[in-house]
Structure formats: C-alpha cells, structure tokens
Coordinates of C-alpha atoms and ligand atoms in Angstrom, one line a residue:
X1 CA -18.1 -22.3 -37.6
X2 CA -19.7 -19.5 -35.3
X3 CA -18.0 -16.2 -35.2
X4 CA -17.0 -15.3 -31.7
X5 CA -17.1 -11.9 -30.0
X6 CA -13.6 -11.1 -29.1
X7 CA -12.7 -9.3 -26.0
X8 CA -9.2 -7.9 -25.0
X9 CA -8.4 -7.7 -21.3
X10 CA -5.9 -5.5 -19.9
X11 CA -4.8 -5.8 -16.1
X12 CA -2.6 -3.4 -14.3
X13 CA 0.6 -5.6 -13.7
X14 CA 0.4 -6.9 -10.3
X15 CA -1.2 -10.0 -8.6
X16 CA -4.0 -8.3 -7.0
X17 CA -5.2 -7.0 -10.6
X18 CA -4.2 -9.8 -12.8
X19 CA -6.0 -12.5 -10.6
X20 CA -9.5 -10.9 -10.6
X21 CA -9.3 -10.1 -14.4
X22 CA -8.1 -13.8 -15.1
X23 CA -11.2 -15.0 -13.2
X24 CA -13.5 -12.7 -15.5
X25 CA -11.6 -13.9 -18.6
X26 CA -12.6 -17.5 -17.9
X27 CA -16.0 -16.5 -17.0
X28 CA -16.3 -14.9 -20.3
X29 CA -14.7 -17.8 -22.2
X30 CA -17.3 -19.8 -20.6
X31 CA -19.8 -17.6 -22.1
X32 CA -18.3 -18.3 -25.6
X33 CA -16.0 -15.2 -25.8
X34 CA -12.7 -15.3 -27.6
X35 CA -10.4 -13.5 -25.1
X36 CA -6.9 -11.9 -25.6
X37 CA -5.4 -11.3 -22.1
X38 CA -2.5 -8.8 -22.2
X39 CA 0.3 -8.7 -19.8
X40 CA 3.7 -7.1 -19.7
X41 CA 6.5 -9.3 -20.6
X42 CA 7.8 -9.8 -17.1
X43 CA 4.3 -10.8 -15.7
X44 CA 3.6 -12.9 -18.7
X45 CA 6.8 -14.9 -18.0
X46 CA 5.8 -15.4 -14.4
X47 CA 2.3 -16.6 -15.3
X48 CA 3.8 -19.0 -17.9
X49 CA 6.0 -20.6 -15.0
X50 CA 3.2 -20.6 -12.4
X51 CA 0.2 -21.9 -14.7
X52 CA -0.6 -25.6 -14.1
X53 CA -0.2 -27.8 -17.2
X54 CA -3.8 -28.4 -17.4
X55 CA -4.9 -24.8 -17.8
X56 CA -1.9 -24.0 -20.2
X57 CA -4.1 -24.3 -23.3
X58 CA -7.6 -22.9 -23.3
X59 CA -9.0 -22.8 -26.8
X60 CA -10.7 -19.4 -26.3
X61 CA -8.1 -17.5 -24.1
X62 CA -4.8 -16.4 -25.5
X63 CA -2.1 -14.9 -23.2
X64 CA -0.1 -12.3 -25.0
X65 CA 2.6 -9.8 -23.8
X66 CA 3.5 -6.2 -24.5
X67 CA 6.8 -4.3 -23.5
X68 CA 7.0 -3.3 -19.9
X69 CA 5.4 0.2 -19.0
X70 CA 1.8 -0.5 -18.3
X71 CA 2.7 0.3 -14.7
X72 CA 3.6 3.7 -13.2
X73 CA 7.3 4.2 -13.0
X74 CA 8.6 5.8 -9.7
X75 CA 11.9 6.9 -11.0
X76 CA 11.3 6.6 -14.8
X77 CA 10.9 8.6 -17.9
X78 CA 8.6 11.5 -18.4
X79 CA 5.1 10.5 -18.1
X80 CA 4.2 12.0 -21.5
X81 CA 6.9 10.2 -23.2
X82 CA 5.6 6.9 -21.4
X83 CA 2.0 7.3 -22.3
X84 CA 2.8 7.8 -26.0
X85 CA 4.9 4.7 -26.0
X86 CA 2.2 2.8 -24.3
X87 CA -0.5 4.0 -26.7
X88 CA 1.6 2.8 -29.7
X89 CA 2.3 -0.7 -28.2
X90 CA -1.5 -1.3 -27.5
X91 CA -2.7 0.2 -30.7
X92 CA -0.1 -1.9 -32.7
X93 CA -1.2 -5.0 -30.9
X94 CA -4.8 -4.5 -31.5
X95 CA -4.0 -3.7 -35.1
X96 CA -1.8 -6.9 -35.6
X97 CA -4.6 -9.1 -34.0
X98 CA -7.2 -7.9 -36.2
X99 CA -5.2 -8.3 -39.2
X100 CA -4.5 -11.8 -38.4
X101 CA -7.9 -12.6 -37.3
X102 CA -10.1 -10.5 -39.6
X103 CA -13.0 -12.6 -39.2
X104 CA -13.0 -12.3 -35.3
X105 CA -11.5 -8.9 -34.6
X106 CA -11.5 -7.3 -31.1
X107 CA -14.9 -6.0 -30.6
X108 CA -14.4 -4.8 -26.9
X109 CA -11.6 -3.8 -24.6
X110 CA -11.9 -4.4 -20.6
X111 CA -9.1 -2.4 -19.0
X112 CA -8.1 -2.2 -15.3
X113 CA -9.2 1.2 -13.9
X114 CA -5.5 1.5 -12.9
X115 CA -4.3 1.5 -16.8
X116 CA -7.4 3.4 -17.7
X117 CA -5.4 5.2 -20.5
X118 CA -6.0 1.8 -22.4
X119 CA -9.6 3.0 -22.4
X120 CA -8.6 6.2 -24.4
X121 CA -6.6 4.0 -26.8
X122 CA -9.8 1.9 -27.6
X123 CA -12.0 5.0 -27.8
X124 CA -9.5 6.5 -30.2
X125 CA -9.9 3.3 -32.3
X126 CA -13.6 3.2 -32.3
X127 CA -13.7 0.1 -30.0
X128 CA -16.2 -0.1 -27.2
X129 CA -14.6 -0.6 -23.7
X130 CA -15.3 -1.4 -20.0
X131 CA -13.4 -0.2 -17.1
X132 CA -12.7 -2.7 -14.3
X133 CA -12.5 -1.7 -10.7
X134 CA -10.6 -4.5 -8.7
X135 CA -11.3 -3.0 -5.4
X136 CA -14.3 -2.3 -3.3
X137 CA -17.1 -0.1 -4.2
X138 CA -16.9 2.3 -1.1
X139 CA -13.3 2.9 -1.8
X140 CA -14.2 3.4 -5.4
X141 CA -16.9 6.0 -4.4
X142 CA -14.4 7.9 -2.4
X143 CA -12.0 7.9 -5.4
X144 CA -14.7 9.5 -7.5
X145 CA -15.3 12.1 -4.9
X146 CA -11.7 13.3 -4.9
X147 CA -12.6 16.6 -6.9
X148 CA -15.0 17.6 -4.1
X149 CA -12.5 16.7 -1.5
X150 CA -10.1 19.3 -3.0
X151 CA -12.8 22.0 -3.5
X152 CA -13.8 21.6 0.1
X153 CA -10.1 22.0 1.2
X154 CA -9.7 18.5 2.7
X155 CA -6.7 17.8 0.5
X156 CA -4.6 19.6 -2.0
X157 CA -4.4 19.1 -5.6
X158 CA -1.8 16.0 -5.2
X159 CA -4.2 14.2 -2.8
X160 CA -2.1 15.3 0.3
X161 CA -4.5 15.7 3.2
X162 CA -4.6 19.2 4.6
X163 CA -6.8 18.5 7.5
X164 CA -6.5 15.6 10.1
X165 CA -10.2 14.7 10.0
X166 CA -12.7 11.9 8.9
X167 CA -14.3 11.7 5.5
X168 CA -18.0 10.2 5.5
X169 CA -19.9 9.5 2.4
X170 CA -23.0 7.8 4.1
X171 CA -24.0 6.8 7.5
X172 CA -23.6 3.2 6.8
X173 CA -20.1 3.4 5.4
X174 CA -17.3 3.7 7.9
X175 CA -15.6 7.1 7.6
X176 CA -12.0 7.4 6.4
X177 CA -9.3 9.0 8.2
X178 CA -7.5 11.5 5.9
X179 CA -4.2 9.4 6.7
X180 CA -5.8 6.3 5.4
X181 CA -7.1 6.9 1.9
X182 CA -6.8 4.6 -1.1
X183 CA -3.7 6.6 -2.2
X184 CA -2.1 6.8 1.1
X185 CA 1.2 5.2 1.7
X186 CA 2.8 5.4 5.2
X187 CA 3.0 9.1 5.3
X188 CA 5.3 9.0 2.4
X189 CA 4.1 12.1 0.7
X190 CA 6.2 11.9 -2.6
X191 CA 4.9 8.3 -3.2
X192 CA 1.4 9.3 -2.3
X193 CA 1.6 12.1 -4.7
X194 CA 2.7 9.8 -7.6
X195 CA 0.1 7.1 -6.7
X196 CA -2.4 9.9 -6.7
X197 CA -1.2 11.3 -10.1
X198 CA -1.0 8.1 -11.8
X199 CA -4.0 6.2 -10.4
X200 CA -6.6 8.5 -9.2
X201 CA -6.6 12.0 -10.8
X202 CA -8.0 10.7 -14.3
X203 CA -10.5 8.1 -12.9
X204 CA -13.3 10.4 -13.3
X205 CA -12.3 11.0 -16.7
X206 CA -11.8 7.1 -17.6
X207 CA -15.3 6.3 -16.1
X208 CA -16.7 8.9 -18.6
X209 CA -15.2 7.6 -21.5
X210 CA -15.9 3.8 -20.8
X211 CA -19.2 2.1 -21.9
X212 CA -19.6 0.1 -18.9
X213 CA -18.0 -0.1 -15.5
X214 CA -17.4 -3.5 -13.7
X215 CA -16.7 -3.7 -10.0
X216 CA -15.5 -7.0 -8.2
X217 CA -18.0 -6.8 -5.4
X218 CA -21.8 -7.6 -4.8
X219 CA -24.7 -5.0 -4.2
X220 CA -25.8 -7.2 -1.0
X221 CA -22.2 -6.8 0.6
X222 CA -21.9 -3.0 0.0
X223 CA -25.3 -1.7 -0.7
X224 CA -24.9 1.9 0.4
X225 CA -21.6 2.3 -1.6
X226 CA -23.3 0.7 -4.7
X227 CA -26.0 3.5 -4.3
X228 CA -23.4 6.0 -4.6
X229 CA -22.2 4.8 -7.9
X230 CA -25.3 3.7 -9.8
X231 CA -23.6 3.3 -13.1
X232 CA -21.2 0.7 -11.8
X233 CA -22.1 -3.0 -12.4
X234 CA -21.0 -5.4 -9.4
X235 CA -20.3 -8.7 -10.8
X236 CA -18.4 -10.3 -7.8
X237 CA -17.0 -11.9 -5.9
X238 CA -15.2 -13.3 -8.7
X239 CA -14.0 -16.8 -8.1
X240 CA -11.5 -19.2 -9.8
X241 CA -13.7 -22.3 -9.2
X242 CA -12.0 -24.9 -11.2
X243 CA -10.1 -22.6 -13.4
X244 CA -6.4 -21.1 -13.1
X245 CA -6.5 -18.4 -10.5
X246 CA -4.1 -16.1 -12.4
X247 CA -1.4 -16.5 -9.9
X248 CA 2.1 -15.1 -10.6
X249 CA 3.9 -17.7 -8.3
X250 CA 3.5 -21.5 -8.6
X251 CA 1.0 -22.8 -5.8
X252 CA 2.4 -25.2 -3.3
X253 CA -0.4 -27.8 -3.0
X254 CA 1.5 -29.7 -0.5
X255 CA -0.4 -27.6 2.1
X256 CA -3.8 -29.1 1.2
X257 CA -2.8 -32.5 2.2
X258 CA -1.1 -31.1 5.3
X259 CA -4.6 -29.4 5.9
X260 CA -6.1 -32.7 5.5
X261 CA -4.4 -34.0 8.5
X262 CA -5.4 -31.1 10.9
X263 CA -8.6 -31.1 13.2
X264 CA -11.7 -29.3 11.7
X265 CA -11.6 -25.7 12.4
X266 CA -8.2 -25.7 14.1
X267 CA -5.7 -23.9 11.6
X268 CA -4.7 -20.3 11.6
X269 CA -4.0 -19.3 8.1
X270 CA -1.6 -16.4 7.3
X271 CA -1.3 -14.7 4.1
X272 CA -0.5 -11.1 3.3
X273 CA -1.0 -10.9 -0.6
X274 CA 1.7 -10.1 -3.0
X275 CA 3.4 -7.0 -1.8
X276 CA 3.4 -6.6 1.9
X277 CA 6.8 -6.9 3.5
X278 CA 7.9 -7.2 7.1
X279 CA 11.1 -5.9 8.8
X280 CA 13.1 -8.2 10.9
X281 CA 11.4 -7.0 14.4
X282 CA 7.8 -7.6 13.1
X283 CA 8.7 -10.8 11.5
X284 CA 10.2 -12.1 14.8
X285 CA 7.1 -10.8 16.7
X286 CA 4.8 -12.7 14.3
X287 CA 6.9 -15.9 14.6
X288 CA 6.9 -15.8 18.3
X289 CA 3.3 -14.8 18.6
X290 CA 2.4 -18.1 16.5
X291 CA 4.5 -20.2 18.7
X292 CA 3.0 -19.1 22.0
X293 CA -0.6 -19.3 20.5
X294 CA 0.1 -23.0 20.3
X295 CA -2.5 -23.6 17.4
X296 CA -1.6 -25.4 14.1
X297 CA -0.8 -22.8 11.5
X298 CA -0.3 -22.4 7.7
X299 CA 1.9 -19.2 6.8
X300 CA 2.7 -17.9 3.5
X301 CA 6.1 -16.5 3.6
X302 CA 6.9 -15.3 0.0
X303 CA 10.4 -15.4 -1.0
X304 CA 10.4 -11.4 -0.9
X305 CA 8.3 -11.2 2.3
X306 CA 11.3 -10.5 4.6
X307 CA 15.1 -10.1 4.7
X308 CA 14.9 -11.7 8.0
X309 CA 15.7 -15.2 9.1
X310 CA 13.2 -17.3 11.1
X311 CA 14.1 -16.9 14.9
X312 CA 16.5 -19.4 16.2
X313 CA 14.9 -22.8 16.5
X314 CA 11.6 -21.7 15.5
X315 CA 11.2 -24.1 12.5
X316 CA 12.1 -27.1 14.7
X317 CA 9.9 -26.1 17.5
X318 CA 7.0 -25.7 15.2
X319 CA 7.7 -28.6 12.9
X320 CA 4.8 -30.6 14.2
X321 CA 2.2 -27.8 14.4
X322 CA 3.1 -25.5 11.5
X323 CA 3.4 -25.6 7.7
X324 CA 5.1 -22.6 5.7
X325 CA 4.8 -22.4 2.2
X326 CA 6.0 -19.8 -0.5
X327 CA 2.6 -19.4 -2.2
X328 CA -0.7 -21.3 -1.4
X329 CA -3.7 -22.2 -3.6
X330 CA -5.6 -19.5 -1.3
X331 CA -9.1 -20.1 -2.3
X332 CA -8.7 -23.8 -1.8
X333 CA -7.0 -23.3 1.5
X334 CA -9.8 -20.8 2.9
X335 CA -12.5 -23.4 1.8
X336 CA -10.7 -26.1 3.8
X337 CA -12.7 -27.4 6.9
X338 CA -9.7 -27.3 9.0
X339 CA -9.3 -23.6 8.8
X340 CA -10.1 -21.5 11.9
X341 CA -9.2 -18.0 11.0
X342 CA -7.5 -15.9 8.4
X343 CA -4.9 -13.5 9.3
X344 CA -4.9 -11.1 6.4
X345 CA -3.5 -7.8 5.3
X346 CA -7.1 -7.0 4.0
X347 CA -6.3 -6.7 0.1
X348 CA -9.6 -6.6 -1.6
X349 CA -9.3 -10.0 -3.2
X350 CA -8.4 -11.7 -0.1
X351 CA -11.3 -10.1 1.7
X352 CA -13.7 -11.3 -1.0
X353 CA -12.1 -14.8 -0.8
X354 CA -12.2 -15.0 3.0
X355 CA -15.8 -13.6 3.1
X356 CA -16.9 -16.1 0.4
X357 CA -15.5 -19.1 2.4
X358 CA -17.1 -17.9 5.8
X359 CA -13.8 -17.5 7.5
X360 CA -13.3 -15.1 10.4
X361 CA -10.6 -12.5 9.8
X362 CA -7.8 -11.3 12.1
X363 CA -7.1 -7.8 10.2
X364 CA -3.6 -6.5 9.8
X365 CA -3.8 -3.7 7.1
X366 CA -0.7 -2.3 5.6
X367 CA -1.4 0.4 3.1
X368 CA -4.0 1.8 0.4
X369 CA -7.5 0.6 0.5
X370 CA -6.7 -2.2 3.2
X371 CA -7.4 0.2 6.1
X372 CA -10.9 0.6 5.1
X373 CA -11.5 -2.9 4.0
X374 CA -10.5 -3.6 7.6
X375 CA -13.1 -1.2 8.9
X376 CA -15.7 -2.9 6.5
X377 CA -14.9 -6.3 8.0
X378 CA -14.9 -5.3 11.5
X379 CA -17.7 -2.5 11.8
X380 CA -20.0 -3.4 8.9
X381 CA -19.9 -7.1 8.4
X382 CA -18.7 -8.0 12.1
X383 CA -16.8 -10.8 10.8
X384 CA -13.4 -9.9 12.1
X385 CA -11.1 -8.1 14.6
X386 CA -8.2 -5.8 14.1
X387 CA -4.7 -6.0 15.4
X388 CA -3.4 -2.9 17.0
X389 CA 0.2 -1.8 16.7
X390 CA 2.1 -0.5 19.8
X391 CA 3.5 3.0 20.2
X392 CA 6.5 1.8 18.0
X393 CA 4.2 0.7 15.2
X394 CA 4.9 -3.2 16.0
X395 CA 2.2 -5.7 16.4
X396 CA 3.4 -7.6 19.6
X397 CA 3.3 -11.3 20.1
X398 CA 1.0 -10.8 23.1
X399 CA -1.4 -8.8 20.8
X400 CA -1.3 -11.5 18.2
X401 CA -2.0 -14.3 20.9
X402 CA -4.7 -12.3 22.5
X403 CA -6.5 -11.3 19.5
X404 CA -6.4 -14.8 17.9
X405 CA -8.0 -16.1 21.1
X406 CA -10.5 -13.6 21.2
X407 CA -11.4 -14.1 17.5
X408 CA -11.7 -18.0 17.6
X409 CA -13.9 -17.9 20.7
X410 CA -16.2 -15.2 19.4
X411 CA -19.6 -16.8 18.6
X412 CA -21.4 -13.7 17.0
X413 CA -18.3 -13.6 14.5
X414 CA -18.7 -17.2 13.5
X415 CA -22.4 -16.7 12.9
X416 CA -22.0 -13.4 10.9
X417 CA -19.2 -15.1 8.8
X418 CA -21.6 -17.9 7.9
X419 CA -24.2 -15.3 7.2
X420 CA -21.9 -13.2 5.0
X421 CA -20.7 -16.2 3.2
X422 CA -24.2 -17.2 2.2
X423 CA -24.9 -13.7 1.1
X424 CA -21.8 -13.6 -1.2
X425 CA -22.4 -17.0 -2.6
X426 CA -26.1 -16.2 -3.3
X427 CA -25.0 -13.2 -5.3
X428 CA -23.0 -15.0 -8.0
X429 CA -25.5 -18.0 -7.9
X430 CA -28.2 -18.4 -10.5
X431 CA -30.7 -15.6 -10.0
X432 CA -28.4 -13.6 -7.6
X433 CA -27.5 -9.9 -8.3
X434 CA -24.0 -10.4 -9.6
X435 CA -25.0 -13.3 -11.7
X436 CA -27.7 -11.4 -13.3
X437 CA -25.5 -8.3 -13.7
X438 CA -22.8 -10.4 -15.5
X439 CA -25.3 -12.2 -17.8
X440 CA -26.8 -8.8 -18.8
X441 CA -23.4 -7.4 -19.4
X442 CA -22.5 -10.2 -21.5
X443 CA -25.7 -9.8 -23.6
X444 CA -24.8 -6.1 -24.2
X445 CA -21.1 -6.6 -25.2
X446 CA -22.1 -9.6 -27.5
X447 CA -24.1 -7.0 -29.5
X448 CA -21.0 -5.0 -30.7
Ligands
UDP1 N1 -2.8 -15.4 -3.1 C1 -2.6 -16.7 -3.4 N2 -1.7 -17.5 -2.6 C2 -1.0 -17.0 -1.6 C3 -1.1 -15.6 -1.2 C4 -2.1 -14.7 -2.1 O1 -3.2 -17.3 -4.2 O2 -0.3 -17.6 -0.9 C5 -3.8 -14.7 -3.9 C6 -5.0 -14.4 -3.1 O3 -5.9 -15.5 -3.3 C7 -5.5 -13.1 -3.7 C8 -4.2 -12.4 -4.3 O4 -3.1 -13.3 -4.2 O5 -6.4 -13.3 -4.8 C9 -3.7 -11.1 -3.5 O6 -4.8 -10.1 -3.8 P1 -4.9 -9.1 -2.7 O7 -6.0 -8.1 -3.3 O8 -5.7 -9.8 -1.4 O9 -3.7 -8.5 -2.1 P2 -2.6 -7.7 -2.9 O10 -1.5 -8.8 -3.3 O11 -3.1 -6.9 -4.0 O12 -1.9 -6.8 -1.8

C-alpha cells in the first residue's frame, strides 16, 4: 500500500475558521493526503451532531479533539499558563499519532493564523508548517503593517487608535477608518486590547516561522492587496462542492425545496454568520422591514441570534412569503436560481460565497474585518450597497426596504456580480491562479 503524506490541520474554534479549513481538508484528501483535523472538544461535539451521515466516514480524514483552550480566553487564566498547556496538548497529540501510525507520521501542520502558537509547536518538533489566513488579503496586509502604525503614532502598542483618521495601503484598496480595523470591536477598548494581544501582535512572528502562507482569496479578486504580501499563496475561494462544509449546526435543507417553489430571482436571503447578535429593537426593525418590502425571503435566525420574540403576528402575516430556518446550507442557497440578493454581515466566508455565486449584497457589517469587506464589496467590486444606521445606531425598516429596492433594480450591480462570479470561478478552475497555486503547494508539501 502507498504511504500517504499526513497533514494535521488546526482551526481556531469558531465557524468562520473551521469551515474554510474543512474545505481545505477535503481538497487535500482529494489529492491523496491523509488529514488529521483537530478541534476542541466542544467544537468536535457540534460537528459530530451536524455532519450528515454520508460524510461521517472519510477514509483519509480523521476528526480528533483536544481539551478546550485553543481559543483566547477573555476572563481566564494567565496567558502563559494557558500557552504552556496548549503546547503540551498539541505536542502530546502529535507524538501519540506518530507512535500509533509510525509508517505515516504527521509530515506537515497547517494552523490557522489565529492559533499561530501551533506553528511554534510544530517548529520545535521539527515539522514543516503552513499558516492559514481565513480572511481577506487586504485585511491581512493591514495586520502585517501594525508595527509601522504604532511607529507612526496612529495607534498605541495595544492597537488602540490614537488618531481618528484613515489608513491607506494603496490607491486601489479602500482606506480603513481607525475605528473599523480588523481588531476593532464597537469601541470596547478592553476587548479590543485582548483581541489585539491574542490575534494580531504575534502574527508577523508566526508568518516568519511558517514555511508557507495560504490565504482564502484569489489574486484576481484582490490584486493590489496580494501585491503587498508577495509570499502569501491565495488558494480561494474555497468551496465545499459536494463535501461536508464544516458546519457546527445541522443544516435545514427544507429551505431548498421551499426555494424550488419561488420565482426565479425573487428571494431575499438573510444570514449573518455565526456570531452576530441583534437586540430587540434591531430585530423588530428587520422583521418589519422584510414585511413592508413584500418580497419572498429566506431568513436564518440562529437559536442564539436574539433574545427577542418575533413581532406580534409577524409569522402569521408572512407565512406564505417567508421561510425562517436556524441554519441553512448557505452555499447551496446562494447558488439557487430563485435568490435575488444576500443581506449579509460581510464575514469573509459569506463574502467569498456570495461573490462566487454572483449574488448582489446588501451589506450590514457588525465588527472586525466586516467593515472593510463591505467597502471592498461596494467600492472595489461594485456588487453591493451598504445599509446606513440612523443616529441611534439602528438600521430602520424604511432603510431596509429602500436599499433592497435600490439593490435589486440596479443593473450595473447585476452585471458586475456576474463578472465577479466568473472571475472567482475561473481562479479555482483548471488553469486558474488559485488552482495552480494549490497544486504547486501540494507538490511542495508532498516532498516532506
Ligand atoms: N453559514 C451556513 N449557514 C447559515 C449561516 C452561515 O452554512 O445559515 C456558513 C456560511 O456559509 C459561512 C460561515 O457560516 O461559510 C460563516 O462565516 P463568515 O466568515 O461569513 O462569518 P462568521 O460566522 O465568521 O461571522
């Protein structure tokens, strides 16, 4: 029997990180790699209850778990104590696997840049490694610039902006407002400091120690940003195709048969990723906005999306035109011909998925990189419009209705969406830039 190259993949424990790395795991298995996919126990349990039976057993992918603690801990123990524990868990796991499978030991580690410490573990163990960036190249280029931003007095050593101004990296990339950086969080400075300390500060170091740097993007989509990080290898947009998409919640597929019954290009799809939450007032405005728009809608309302109830009578009044699910098979939904537009928080995965399916965006960013993703969608690619909150920070029902009408009647946005879809698809098809990058990466890591 052939000996297989064996890759260990370690995502940060949240949906937007597990998803793209699971897609990468399947792509590597398709190339003949053995893959060990490492999750924390709680994420592992969620995956095992969400994974459809047909995907449960893949002969080349094993899903394993380590104790909690891959993620940053807002109120927890001293950081160094945690890091030492994490190091040991991972080192022990690798040693155990290598003992059990001594003819196919782990030859490569791919770690999410948000758990970059895992790259230090693999380096110490003499195993080659790859850092994986699950967000866009432009935002990553900004992250790599942070020492210069500190030097220039634009922010302090904790990532807190010292000036209210715009940061520009290139004429072609929308500038960042210093209040809307990757590590910004609604002006919550304590949280911002923690995010900066845990996710950003050591990124430059992690990039230095890794042998490869993968990004879930395509050169064609973010050319200027890719030029700023020449050592990065864009291999996206990653797709689930017919594989498991790495969901942490079971998909409700009844929405696909519901979509089959709707007219072509008629349905507003609303989904805000895995972490966005709405207060009662905002939830109500959105519900009423949908109702007065009068178009069919498919709305993902996760069980932890809001503590509010639907407005009185809303479900009855919209029973014929609306479908609400707790979790949708998003890529399949976006590819459905009855979808007209995507009301999105602009998480990077959702952005790549909507773009690859040619669906216009109504952008409603919430935190972190989502603001800049919105700017890229609206200003660079010109495939969407943004919702503007009122003076109290609420996006009103009239704003929602008005912008949906504006978006679906905009012919230029439709044309651009189809153009960008083609571009995104081409990059991952045979001969495309991401396709070639991936194969060349595969060839190189097979050698170890
Ligand atoms: N997603 C899904 N079904 C849903 C909502 C979201 O499959 O009902 C997936 C979506 O396809 C995407 C991921 O969840 O791959 C969310 O990642 P993103 O980066 O957009 O947002 P985050 O959750 O990190 O904020």
